[in-house]
């Protein structure tokens, strides 16, 4: 795909991801030299999916943490969606941070993720595929902002409401994070997005979920085994030894929502904000990956200077480097550039 131009101005550079409904490439806007994300899907494969996703992005345009659509159209055998480039996903960052986030980072993520989902719901949409891969950090001045992407399975609540009494629906989204209602063949609603988010929190602190790796002969059998385990594991069991009681409350609350129950998003936010303050954390926008990158860069700078020169720079009474005045790289910097390339 390299050196292919989209709409005469967007150059396709390299593949960065594959989804259920297309392939995502990193590209360049040749008129501004800005990096962009380019999603392509074959016209013959689910021709309306990318168009519907584009329309969802446009309906949500202007919301914090919603990427901007730059261009949509058909090029040869592809439908193409060009959007602003973003940073690494929470899945990428979890790998970078040795498969575990601290409580502070998870509380930061929870605060923003609930706000994103509330906004999507307030505009009349259900995401229906909440998972770490679909949350990305911004770049540049938006580097502290959590973005929500991939609305290929999104549905307007009005459409979902018409099917709320239908049973036996196929599992939608990603089974690992699917709600119990979703496993039971029921139409998804507001609470299902939030329940899936609860499993994301557990995954980000444990590094995996208890139902990962279950073996089965068919997909249907695997779905049934995962469903059975989810139903048998209480919120307390999921969080025990990993997350405080606020997350137990969150999961129990979201599991208990009926189809027509409108979630109290502010209540959920306040749960986590109280815990953040109780832990004595500072609102400094320093995530686990920010801190790790800073330490790595410190180490690189230190090792690049000969030991004798480093010793000579110290005042006689000093025994360690004063890092208090060193510039920490802002979490707005595009981190993991090398691992995401």
mmCIF file of C-alpha atoms in Angstrom:
data_model
loop_
_atom_site.group_PDB
_atom_site.id
_atom_site.type_symbol
_atom_site.label_atom_id
_atom_site.label_comp_id
_atom_site.label_asym_id
_atom_site.label_seq_id
_atom_site.Cartn_x
_atom_site.Cartn_y
_atom_site.Cartn_z
ATOM 1 C CA UNK A 1 0.000 0.000 0.000
ATOM 2 C CA UNK A 2 3.004 2.302 0.358
ATOM 3 C CA UNK A 3 3.101 5.399 -1.888
ATOM 4 C CA UNK A 4 -0.617 5.163 -2.627
ATOM 5 C CA UNK A 5 -2.431 8.504 -2.467
ATOM 6 C CA UNK A 6 -5.946 8.897 -1.103
ATOM 7 C CA UNK A 7 -7.988 11.830 -2.422
ATOM 8 C CA UNK A 8 -4.799 13.131 -3.994
ATOM 9 C CA UNK A 9 -3.363 14.315 -0.667
ATOM 10 C CA UNK A 10 -3.179 11.515 1.919
ATOM 11 C CA UNK A 11 -0.217 9.177 1.471
ATOM 12 C CA UNK A 12 -0.529 5.647 2.858
ATOM 13 C CA UNK A 13 2.655 4.861 4.815
ATOM 14 C CA UNK A 14 2.453 1.714 6.944
ATOM 15 C CA UNK A 15 -0.050 -0.696 8.458
ATOM 16 C CA UNK A 16 -0.666 -0.169 12.161
ATOM 17 C CA UNK A 17 -3.701 -2.317 12.907
ATOM 18 C CA UNK A 18 -6.319 -4.778 11.709
ATOM 19 C CA UNK A 19 -9.921 -4.744 12.899
ATOM 20 C CA UNK A 20 -13.028 -6.762 12.213
ATOM 21 C CA UNK A 21 -14.130 -4.344 9.528
ATOM 22 C CA UNK A 22 -10.938 -3.056 7.961
ATOM 23 C CA UNK A 23 -7.240 -2.330 8.059
ATOM 24 C CA UNK A 24 -5.760 0.821 9.606
ATOM 25 C CA UNK A 25 -2.692 2.538 8.186
ATOM 26 C CA UNK A 26 -0.571 5.436 9.315
ATOM 27 C CA UNK A 27 -0.450 8.106 6.643
ATOM 28 C CA UNK A 28 0.629 11.653 5.909
ATOM 29 C CA UNK A 29 -1.395 14.683 4.854
ATOM 30 C CA UNK A 30 0.905 16.010 2.134
ATOM 31 C CA UNK A 31 -0.581 19.506 2.320
ATOM 32 C CA UNK A 32 0.322 19.966 5.994
ATOM 33 C CA UNK A 33 2.849 17.158 6.623
ATOM 34 C CA UNK A 34 0.636 15.982 9.513
ATOM 35 C CA UNK A 35 0.285 12.335 10.420
ATOM 36 C CA UNK A 36 -3.176 10.841 9.869
ATOM 37 C CA UNK A 37 -4.898 7.495 10.401
ATOM 38 C CA UNK A 38 -6.372 5.828 7.308
ATOM 39 C CA UNK A 39 -8.937 3.042 7.652
ATOM 40 C CA UNK A 40 -9.717 0.962 4.570
ATOM 41 C CA UNK A 41 -12.300 -1.717 3.923
ATOM 42 C CA UNK A 42 -13.109 -3.542 0.695
ATOM 43 C CA UNK A 43 -16.269 -2.268 -0.967
ATOM 44 C CA UNK A 44 -17.463 -5.870 -1.321
ATOM 45 C CA UNK A 45 -17.009 -6.540 2.412
ATOM 46 C CA UNK A 46 -19.685 -4.944 4.645
ATOM 47 C CA UNK A 47 -19.982 -1.920 2.350
ATOM 48 C CA UNK A 48 -22.103 0.117 4.771
ATOM 49 C CA UNK A 49 -20.073 -0.481 7.922
ATOM 50 C CA UNK A 50 -17.420 2.178 7.307
ATOM 51 C CA UNK A 51 -20.003 4.671 6.071
ATOM 52 C CA UNK A 52 -22.067 4.149 9.225
ATOM 53 C CA UNK A 53 -18.949 4.538 11.347
ATOM 54 C CA UNK A 54 -18.147 7.808 9.585
ATOM 55 C CA UNK A 55 -21.668 9.069 10.234
ATOM 56 C CA UNK A 56 -21.353 8.157 13.921
ATOM 57 C CA UNK A 57 -18.081 10.082 14.211
ATOM 58 C CA UNK A 58 -19.717 13.079 12.554
ATOM 59 C CA UNK A 59 -22.700 12.896 14.923
ATOM 60 C CA UNK A 60 -20.281 12.874 17.872
ATOM 61 C CA UNK A 61 -17.999 15.561 16.409
ATOM 62 C CA UNK A 62 -16.871 18.220 18.861
ATOM 63 C CA UNK A 63 -16.941 15.982 21.911
ATOM 64 C CA UNK A 64 -13.789 15.682 23.984
ATOM 65 C CA UNK A 65 -11.950 12.474 23.142
ATOM 66 C CA UNK A 66 -13.664 11.944 19.781
ATOM 67 C CA UNK A 67 -11.239 11.960 16.820
ATOM 68 C CA UNK A 68 -11.982 14.174 13.825
ATOM 69 C CA UNK A 69 -12.925 12.821 10.407
ATOM 70 C CA UNK A 70 -10.845 14.449 7.663
ATOM 71 C CA UNK A 71 -12.157 12.629 4.598
ATOM 72 C CA UNK A 72 -14.404 9.764 3.569
ATOM 73 C CA UNK A 73 -14.968 8.266 0.153
ATOM 74 C CA UNK A 74 -14.218 5.478 -2.271
ATOM 75 C CA UNK A 75 -10.822 4.848 -3.831
ATOM 76 C CA UNK A 76 -10.700 1.965 -6.315
ATOM 77 C CA UNK A 77 -11.990 -1.117 -4.459
ATOM 78 C CA UNK A 78 -11.899 0.484 -1.017
ATOM 79 C CA UNK A 79 -14.000 2.678 1.185
ATOM 80 C CA UNK A 80 -11.594 4.975 3.003
ATOM 81 C CA UNK A 81 -11.939 6.877 6.274
ATOM 82 C CA UNK A 82 -9.176 9.395 7.044
ATOM 83 C CA UNK A 83 -8.943 10.671 10.617
ATOM 84 C CA UNK A 84 -6.630 12.510 12.971
ATOM 85 C CA UNK A 85 -3.729 10.367 14.140
ATOM 86 C CA UNK A 86 -3.715 9.354 17.792
ATOM 87 C CA UNK A 87 -1.211 7.830 20.191
ATOM 88 C CA UNK A 88 -0.971 4.272 21.538
ATOM 89 C CA UNK A 89 -3.944 2.294 22.808
ATOM 90 C CA UNK A 90 -4.394 1.199 26.402
ATOM 91 C CA UNK A 91 -3.471 -2.304 25.229
ATOM 92 C CA UNK A 92 -0.182 -0.997 23.787
ATOM 93 C CA UNK A 93 0.530 0.924 26.974
ATOM 94 C CA UNK A 94 -0.283 -2.066 29.174
ATOM 95 C CA UNK A 95 2.334 -4.082 27.298
ATOM 96 C CA UNK A 96 4.818 -1.237 27.713
ATOM 97 C CA UNK A 97 4.143 -1.151 31.460
ATOM 98 C CA UNK A 98 4.764 -4.889 31.962
ATOM 99 C CA UNK A 99 1.087 -5.857 31.847
ATOM 100 C CA UNK A 100 -0.067 -4.011 34.951
ATOM 101 C CA UNK A 101 -1.219 -0.482 35.735
ATOM 102 C CA UNK A 102 -1.087 1.173 39.136
ATOM 103 C CA UNK A 103 -4.259 2.167 40.961
ATOM 104 C CA UNK A 104 -3.555 5.835 40.243
ATOM 105 C CA UNK A 105 -3.382 5.254 36.492
ATOM 106 C CA UNK A 106 -6.522 3.105 36.495
ATOM 107 C CA UNK A 107 -8.420 5.781 38.425
ATOM 108 C CA UNK A 108 -7.257 8.364 35.888
ATOM 109 C CA UNK A 109 -8.453 6.120 33.058
ATOM 110 C CA UNK A 110 -11.764 5.413 34.809
ATOM 111 C CA UNK A 111 -12.518 9.096 35.258
ATOM 112 C CA UNK A 112 -12.059 9.878 31.577
ATOM 113 C CA UNK A 113 -13.581 6.673 30.202
ATOM 114 C CA UNK A 114 -16.847 7.186 32.096
ATOM 115 C CA UNK A 115 -17.079 10.727 30.728
ATOM 116 C CA UNK A 116 -16.481 9.485 27.170
ATOM 117 C CA UNK A 117 -19.169 6.833 27.444
ATOM 118 C CA UNK A 118 -21.591 9.295 29.023
ATOM 119 C CA UNK A 119 -21.073 11.680 26.096
ATOM 120 C CA UNK A 120 -21.610 8.925 23.523
ATOM 121 C CA UNK A 121 -24.807 7.887 25.297
ATOM 122 C CA UNK A 122 -26.020 11.483 25.610
ATOM 123 C CA UNK A 123 -25.816 11.791 21.825
ATOM 124 C CA UNK A 124 -28.062 8.760 21.455
ATOM 125 C CA UNK A 125 -25.464 6.089 20.661
ATOM 126 C CA UNK A 126 -24.266 2.843 22.220
ATOM 127 C CA UNK A 127 -20.643 1.896 21.530
ATOM 128 C CA UNK A 128 -21.103 -1.887 21.942
ATOM 129 C CA UNK A 129 -17.408 -2.812 21.736
ATOM 130 C CA UNK A 130 -15.690 -1.316 24.775
ATOM 131 C CA UNK A 131 -12.155 -2.720 25.163
ATOM 132 C CA UNK A 132 -8.574 -1.492 25.756
ATOM 133 C CA UNK A 133 -7.795 -1.458 22.019
ATOM 134 C CA UNK A 134 -10.567 1.088 21.470
ATOM 135 C CA UNK A 135 -9.210 3.640 23.938
ATOM 136 C CA UNK A 136 -6.229 5.624 22.657
ATOM 137 C CA UNK A 137 -4.243 8.461 24.166
ATOM 138 C CA UNK A 138 -3.915 11.695 22.227
ATOM 139 C CA UNK A 139 -0.702 13.246 20.955
ATOM 140 C CA UNK A 140 0.923 16.651 21.382
ATOM 141 C CA UNK A 141 -1.101 18.977 23.568
ATOM 142 C CA UNK A 142 -3.859 16.361 23.771
ATOM 143 C CA UNK A 143 -1.492 13.710 25.122
ATOM 144 C CA UNK A 144 -3.313 13.502 28.475
ATOM 145 C CA UNK A 145 -6.691 12.969 26.818
ATOM 146 C CA UNK A 146 -8.265 9.535 26.431
ATOM 147 C CA UNK A 147 -9.951 9.022 23.042
ATOM 148 C CA UNK A 148 -12.631 6.512 22.091
ATOM 149 C CA UNK A 149 -12.452 4.932 18.643
ATOM 150 C CA UNK A 150 -13.945 2.202 16.439
ATOM 151 C CA UNK A 151 -17.675 2.761 16.133
ATOM 152 C CA UNK A 152 -18.113 -0.056 13.621
ATOM 153 C CA UNK A 153 -20.562 -1.840 15.932
ATOM 154 C CA UNK A 154 -22.188 1.280 17.372
ATOM 155 C CA UNK A 155 -25.950 1.550 17.292
ATOM 156 C CA UNK A 156 -28.413 4.320 17.993
ATOM 157 C CA UNK A 157 -30.292 3.709 21.226
ATOM 158 C CA UNK A 158 -33.565 4.225 19.366
ATOM 159 C CA UNK A 159 -32.777 1.216 17.160
ATOM 160 C CA UNK A 160 -31.685 -0.891 20.122
ATOM 161 C CA UNK A 161 -34.850 -0.024 22.035
ATOM 162 C CA UNK A 162 -37.005 -1.590 19.323
ATOM 163 C CA UNK A 163 -35.250 -4.920 19.932
ATOM 164 C CA UNK A 164 -35.140 -4.846 23.721
ATOM 165 C CA UNK A 165 -37.573 -7.756 24.094
ATOM 166 C CA UNK A 166 -35.911 -9.905 21.438
ATOM 167 C CA UNK A 167 -34.040 -12.953 22.730
ATOM 168 C CA UNK A 168 -31.428 -15.197 21.176
ATOM 169 C CA UNK A 169 -29.361 -12.437 19.575
ATOM 170 C CA UNK A 170 -25.821 -13.261 18.495
ATOM 171 C CA UNK A 171 -22.993 -12.105 20.735
ATOM 172 C CA UNK A 172 -21.874 -8.645 19.636
ATOM 173 C CA UNK A 173 -18.482 -7.061 20.221
ATOM 174 C CA UNK A 174 -15.539 -8.777 21.917
ATOM 175 C CA UNK A 175 -16.429 -11.784 24.068
ATOM 176 C CA UNK A 176 -13.641 -11.106 26.582
ATOM 177 C CA UNK A 177 -15.312 -7.845 27.696
ATOM 178 C CA UNK A 178 -18.922 -8.608 26.754
ATOM 179 C CA UNK A 179 -21.634 -8.009 29.330
ATOM 180 C CA UNK A 180 -23.616 -10.893 30.788
ATOM 181 C CA UNK A 181 -26.749 -9.640 28.999
ATOM 182 C CA UNK A 182 -24.823 -9.742 25.728
ATOM 183 C CA UNK A 183 -23.826 -13.360 26.414
ATOM 184 C CA UNK A 184 -27.463 -14.158 27.169
ATOM 185 C CA UNK A 185 -28.568 -13.006 23.709
ATOM 186 C CA UNK A 186 -30.237 -9.790 24.811
ATOM 187 C CA UNK A 187 -30.010 -6.409 23.110
ATOM 188 C CA UNK A 188 -27.365 -4.151 24.607
ATOM 189 C CA UNK A 189 -28.124 -0.869 26.323
ATOM 190 C CA UNK A 190 -26.327 1.849 28.305
ATOM 191 C CA UNK A 191 -25.420 -0.439 31.176
ATOM 192 C CA UNK A 192 -23.717 -2.959 28.907
ATOM 193 C CA UNK A 193 -21.107 -0.435 27.748
ATOM 194 C CA UNK A 194 -20.360 0.393 31.375
ATOM 195 C CA UNK A 195 -20.236 -3.251 32.464
ATOM 196 C CA UNK A 196 -17.713 -3.942 29.698
ATOM 197 C CA UNK A 197 -15.683 -1.004 30.990
ATOM 198 C CA UNK A 198 -15.649 -2.643 34.421
ATOM 199 C CA UNK A 199 -14.014 -5.732 32.935
ATOM 200 C CA UNK A 200 -11.488 -3.442 31.253
ATOM 201 C CA UNK A 201 -10.533 -2.020 34.668
ATOM 202 C CA UNK A 202 -10.002 -5.521 36.055
ATOM 203 C CA UNK A 203 -7.982 -6.522 32.992
ATOM 204 C CA UNK A 204 -5.727 -3.472 33.253
ATOM 205 C CA UNK A 205 -4.803 -4.184 36.853
ATOM 206 C CA UNK A 206 -4.599 -7.997 36.706
ATOM 207 C CA UNK A 207 -3.069 -8.183 33.240
ATOM 208 C CA UNK A 208 -5.693 -10.721 32.180
ATOM 209 C CA UNK A 209 -9.226 -11.857 32.979
ATOM 210 C CA UNK A 210 -10.094 -15.194 34.645
ATOM 211 C CA UNK A 211 -11.966 -16.455 31.564
ATOM 212 C CA UNK A 212 -9.062 -15.915 29.175
ATOM 213 C CA UNK A 213 -7.552 -19.086 27.751
ATOM 214 C CA UNK A 214 -10.619 -21.281 28.197
ATOM 215 C CA UNK A 215 -10.571 -24.153 25.709
ATOM 216 C CA UNK A 216 -13.596 -25.291 23.717
ATOM 217 C CA UNK A 217 -14.331 -27.181 20.529
ATOM 218 C CA UNK A 218 -16.410 -24.438 18.911
ATOM 219 C CA UNK A 219 -16.954 -20.704 19.279
ATOM 220 C CA UNK A 220 -20.430 -21.372 20.666
ATOM 221 C CA UNK A 221 -19.004 -23.663 23.329
ATOM 222 C CA UNK A 222 -16.357 -21.099 24.204
ATOM 223 C CA UNK A 223 -18.979 -18.362 24.524
ATOM 224 C CA UNK A 224 -20.993 -20.629 26.817
ATOM 225 C CA UNK A 225 -17.977 -21.360 29.040
ATOM 226 C CA UNK A 226 -17.051 -17.675 29.308
ATOM 227 C CA UNK A 227 -20.669 -16.756 30.063
ATOM 228 C CA UNK A 228 -20.858 -19.386 32.804
ATOM 229 C CA UNK A 229 -17.657 -18.138 34.432
ATOM 230 C CA UNK A 230 -18.730 -14.487 34.270
ATOM 231 C CA UNK A 231 -22.040 -15.324 35.893
ATOM 232 C CA UNK A 232 -20.371 -17.396 38.605
ATOM 233 C CA UNK A 233 -17.685 -14.858 39.519
ATOM 234 C CA UNK A 234 -18.872 -12.094 41.812
ATOM 235 C CA UNK A 235 -17.522 -8.571 41.560
ATOM 236 C CA UNK A 236 -15.787 -9.204 44.877
ATOM 237 C CA UNK A 237 -13.978 -12.234 43.443
ATOM 238 C CA UNK A 238 -12.922 -10.321 40.331
ATOM 239 C CA UNK A 239 -11.421 -7.464 42.327
ATOM 240 C CA UNK A 240 -10.112 -9.310 45.385
ATOM 241 C CA UNK A 241 -6.459 -8.506 45.942
ATOM 242 C CA UNK A 242 -6.316 -6.233 42.915
ATOM 243 C CA UNK A 243 -8.776 -3.344 43.172
ATOM 244 C CA UNK A 244 -10.469 -1.538 46.091
ATOM 245 C CA UNK A 245 -14.145 -1.726 46.993
ATOM 246 C CA UNK A 246 -15.186 1.125 44.710
ATOM 247 C CA UNK A 247 -14.619 -1.144 41.714
ATOM 248 C CA UNK A 248 -16.742 -3.863 43.315
ATOM 249 C CA UNK A 249 -19.499 -1.284 43.742
ATOM 250 C CA UNK A 250 -19.074 -0.178 40.130
ATOM 251 C CA UNK A 251 -19.354 -3.690 38.674
ATOM 252 C CA UNK A 252 -22.333 -4.614 40.846
ATOM 253 C CA UNK A 253 -24.056 -1.352 39.905
ATOM 254 C CA UNK A 254 -23.565 -1.794 36.163
ATOM 255 C CA UNK A 255 -24.548 -5.466 36.228
ATOM 256 C CA UNK A 256 -27.763 -4.504 37.967
ATOM 257 C CA UNK A 257 -28.936 -1.983 35.360
ATOM 258 C CA UNK A 258 -32.011 -2.961 33.356
ATOM 259 C CA UNK A 259 -32.375 -2.037 29.683
ATOM 260 C CA UNK A 260 -34.268 1.201 30.356
ATOM 261 C CA UNK A 261 -32.248 2.229 33.428
ATOM 262 C CA UNK A 262 -30.273 5.392 32.763
ATOM 263 C CA UNK A 263 -26.915 5.118 34.560
ATOM 264 C CA UNK A 264 -25.908 7.695 37.145
ATOM 265 C CA UNK A 265 -22.573 8.562 35.564
ATOM 266 C CA UNK A 266 -21.775 11.258 38.110
ATOM 267 C CA UNK A 267 -22.249 8.786 40.959
ATOM 268 C CA UNK A 268 -19.744 6.434 39.307
ATOM 269 C CA UNK A 269 -17.255 9.239 38.732
ATOM 270 C CA UNK A 270 -17.513 10.364 42.329
ATOM 271 C CA UNK A 271 -16.834 6.827 43.551
ATOM 272 C CA UNK A 272 -13.437 6.860 41.895
ATOM 273 C CA UNK A 273 -12.615 10.495 42.609
ATOM 274 C CA UNK A 274 -13.161 9.921 46.326
ATOM 275 C CA UNK A 275 -10.798 6.953 46.213
ATOM 276 C CA UNK A 276 -8.238 9.041 44.304
ATOM 277 C CA UNK A 277 -8.264 11.687 47.045
ATOM 278 C CA UNK A 278 -8.292 9.087 49.834
ATOM 279 C CA UNK A 279 -5.103 7.567 48.386
ATOM 280 C CA UNK A 280 -3.434 10.983 48.476
ATOM 281 C CA UNK A 281 -2.761 10.978 44.736
ATOM 282 C CA UNK A 282 -1.973 14.247 42.970
ATOM 283 C CA UNK A 283 -3.765 15.426 39.845
ATOM 284 C CA UNK A 284 -0.471 15.815 37.988
ATOM 285 C CA UNK A 285 -1.402 13.880 34.822
ATOM 286 C CA UNK A 286 1.533 11.527 35.355
ATOM 287 C CA UNK A 287 0.514 8.079 34.149
ATOM 288 C CA UNK A 288 2.541 4.887 34.585
ATOM 289 C CA UNK A 289 3.857 5.108 31.033
ATOM 290 C CA UNK A 290 4.852 8.758 31.516
ATOM 291 C CA UNK A 291 6.909 7.875 34.559
ATOM 292 C CA UNK A 292 8.507 4.846 32.917
ATOM 293 C CA UNK A 293 9.477 6.803 29.810
ATOM 294 C CA UNK A 294 10.989 9.569 31.937
ATOM 295 C CA UNK A 295 13.120 7.074 33.853
ATOM 296 C CA UNK A 296 14.264 5.432 30.629
ATOM 297 C CA UNK A 297 15.267 8.766 29.150
ATOM 298 C CA UNK A 298 17.052 9.709 32.352
ATOM 299 C CA UNK A 299 18.990 6.457 32.169
ATOM 300 C CA UNK A 300 19.892 7.019 28.528
ATOM 301 C CA UNK A 301 21.151 10.536 29.218
ATOM 302 C CA UNK A 302 23.101 9.380 32.273
ATOM 303 C CA UNK A 303 24.761 6.467 30.476
ATOM 304 C CA UNK A 304 25.720 8.699 27.552
ATOM 305 C CA UNK A 305 27.910 10.874 29.814
ATOM 306 C CA UNK A 306 31.257 9.362 30.908
ATOM 307 C CA UNK A 307 31.356 8.478 34.601
ATOM 308 C CA UNK A 308 34.334 10.776 35.310
ATOM 309 C CA UNK A 309 32.504 13.754 33.833
ATOM 310 C CA UNK A 310 29.400 12.963 35.866
ATOM 311 C CA UNK A 311 31.466 12.811 39.067
ATOM 312 C CA UNK A 312 33.262 16.072 38.238
ATOM 313 C CA UNK A 313 29.937 17.878 37.809
ATOM 314 C CA UNK A 314 28.901 17.128 41.384
ATOM 315 C CA UNK A 315 29.611 19.559 44.152
ATOM 316 C CA UNK A 316 31.803 18.011 46.870
ATOM 317 C CA UNK A 317 28.950 17.703 49.338
ATOM 318 C CA UNK A 318 26.515 16.153 46.853
ATOM 319 C CA UNK A 319 25.941 12.411 46.822
ATOM 320 C CA UNK A 320 23.233 12.141 44.180
ATOM 321 C CA UNK A 321 21.908 13.986 41.177
ATOM 322 C CA UNK A 322 19.249 16.589 41.899
ATOM 323 C CA UNK A 323 16.409 15.625 39.595
ATOM 324 C CA UNK A 324 13.977 18.111 41.028
ATOM 325 C CA UNK A 325 14.768 20.638 38.340
ATOM 326 C CA UNK A 326 14.958 18.147 35.489
ATOM 327 C CA UNK A 327 12.164 18.478 32.920
ATOM 328 C CA UNK A 328 9.863 15.512 33.018
ATOM 329 C CA UNK A 329 8.605 14.705 29.547
ATOM 330 C CA UNK A 330 4.986 15.783 29.454
ATOM 331 C CA UNK A 331 2.473 12.978 29.142
ATOM 332 C CA UNK A 332 1.327 14.966 26.130
ATOM 333 C CA UNK A 333 4.361 13.743 24.231
ATOM 334 C CA UNK A 334 3.726 10.891 21.831
ATOM 335 C CA UNK A 335 5.194 8.034 23.786
ATOM 336 C CA UNK A 336 6.066 4.548 22.653
ATOM 337 C CA UNK A 337 6.962 5.920 19.235
ATOM 338 C CA UNK A 338 9.465 3.153 18.764
ATOM 339 C CA UNK A 339 7.228 0.318 19.940
ATOM 340 C CA UNK A 340 4.242 1.477 17.923
ATOM 341 C CA UNK A 341 6.190 1.912 14.706
#
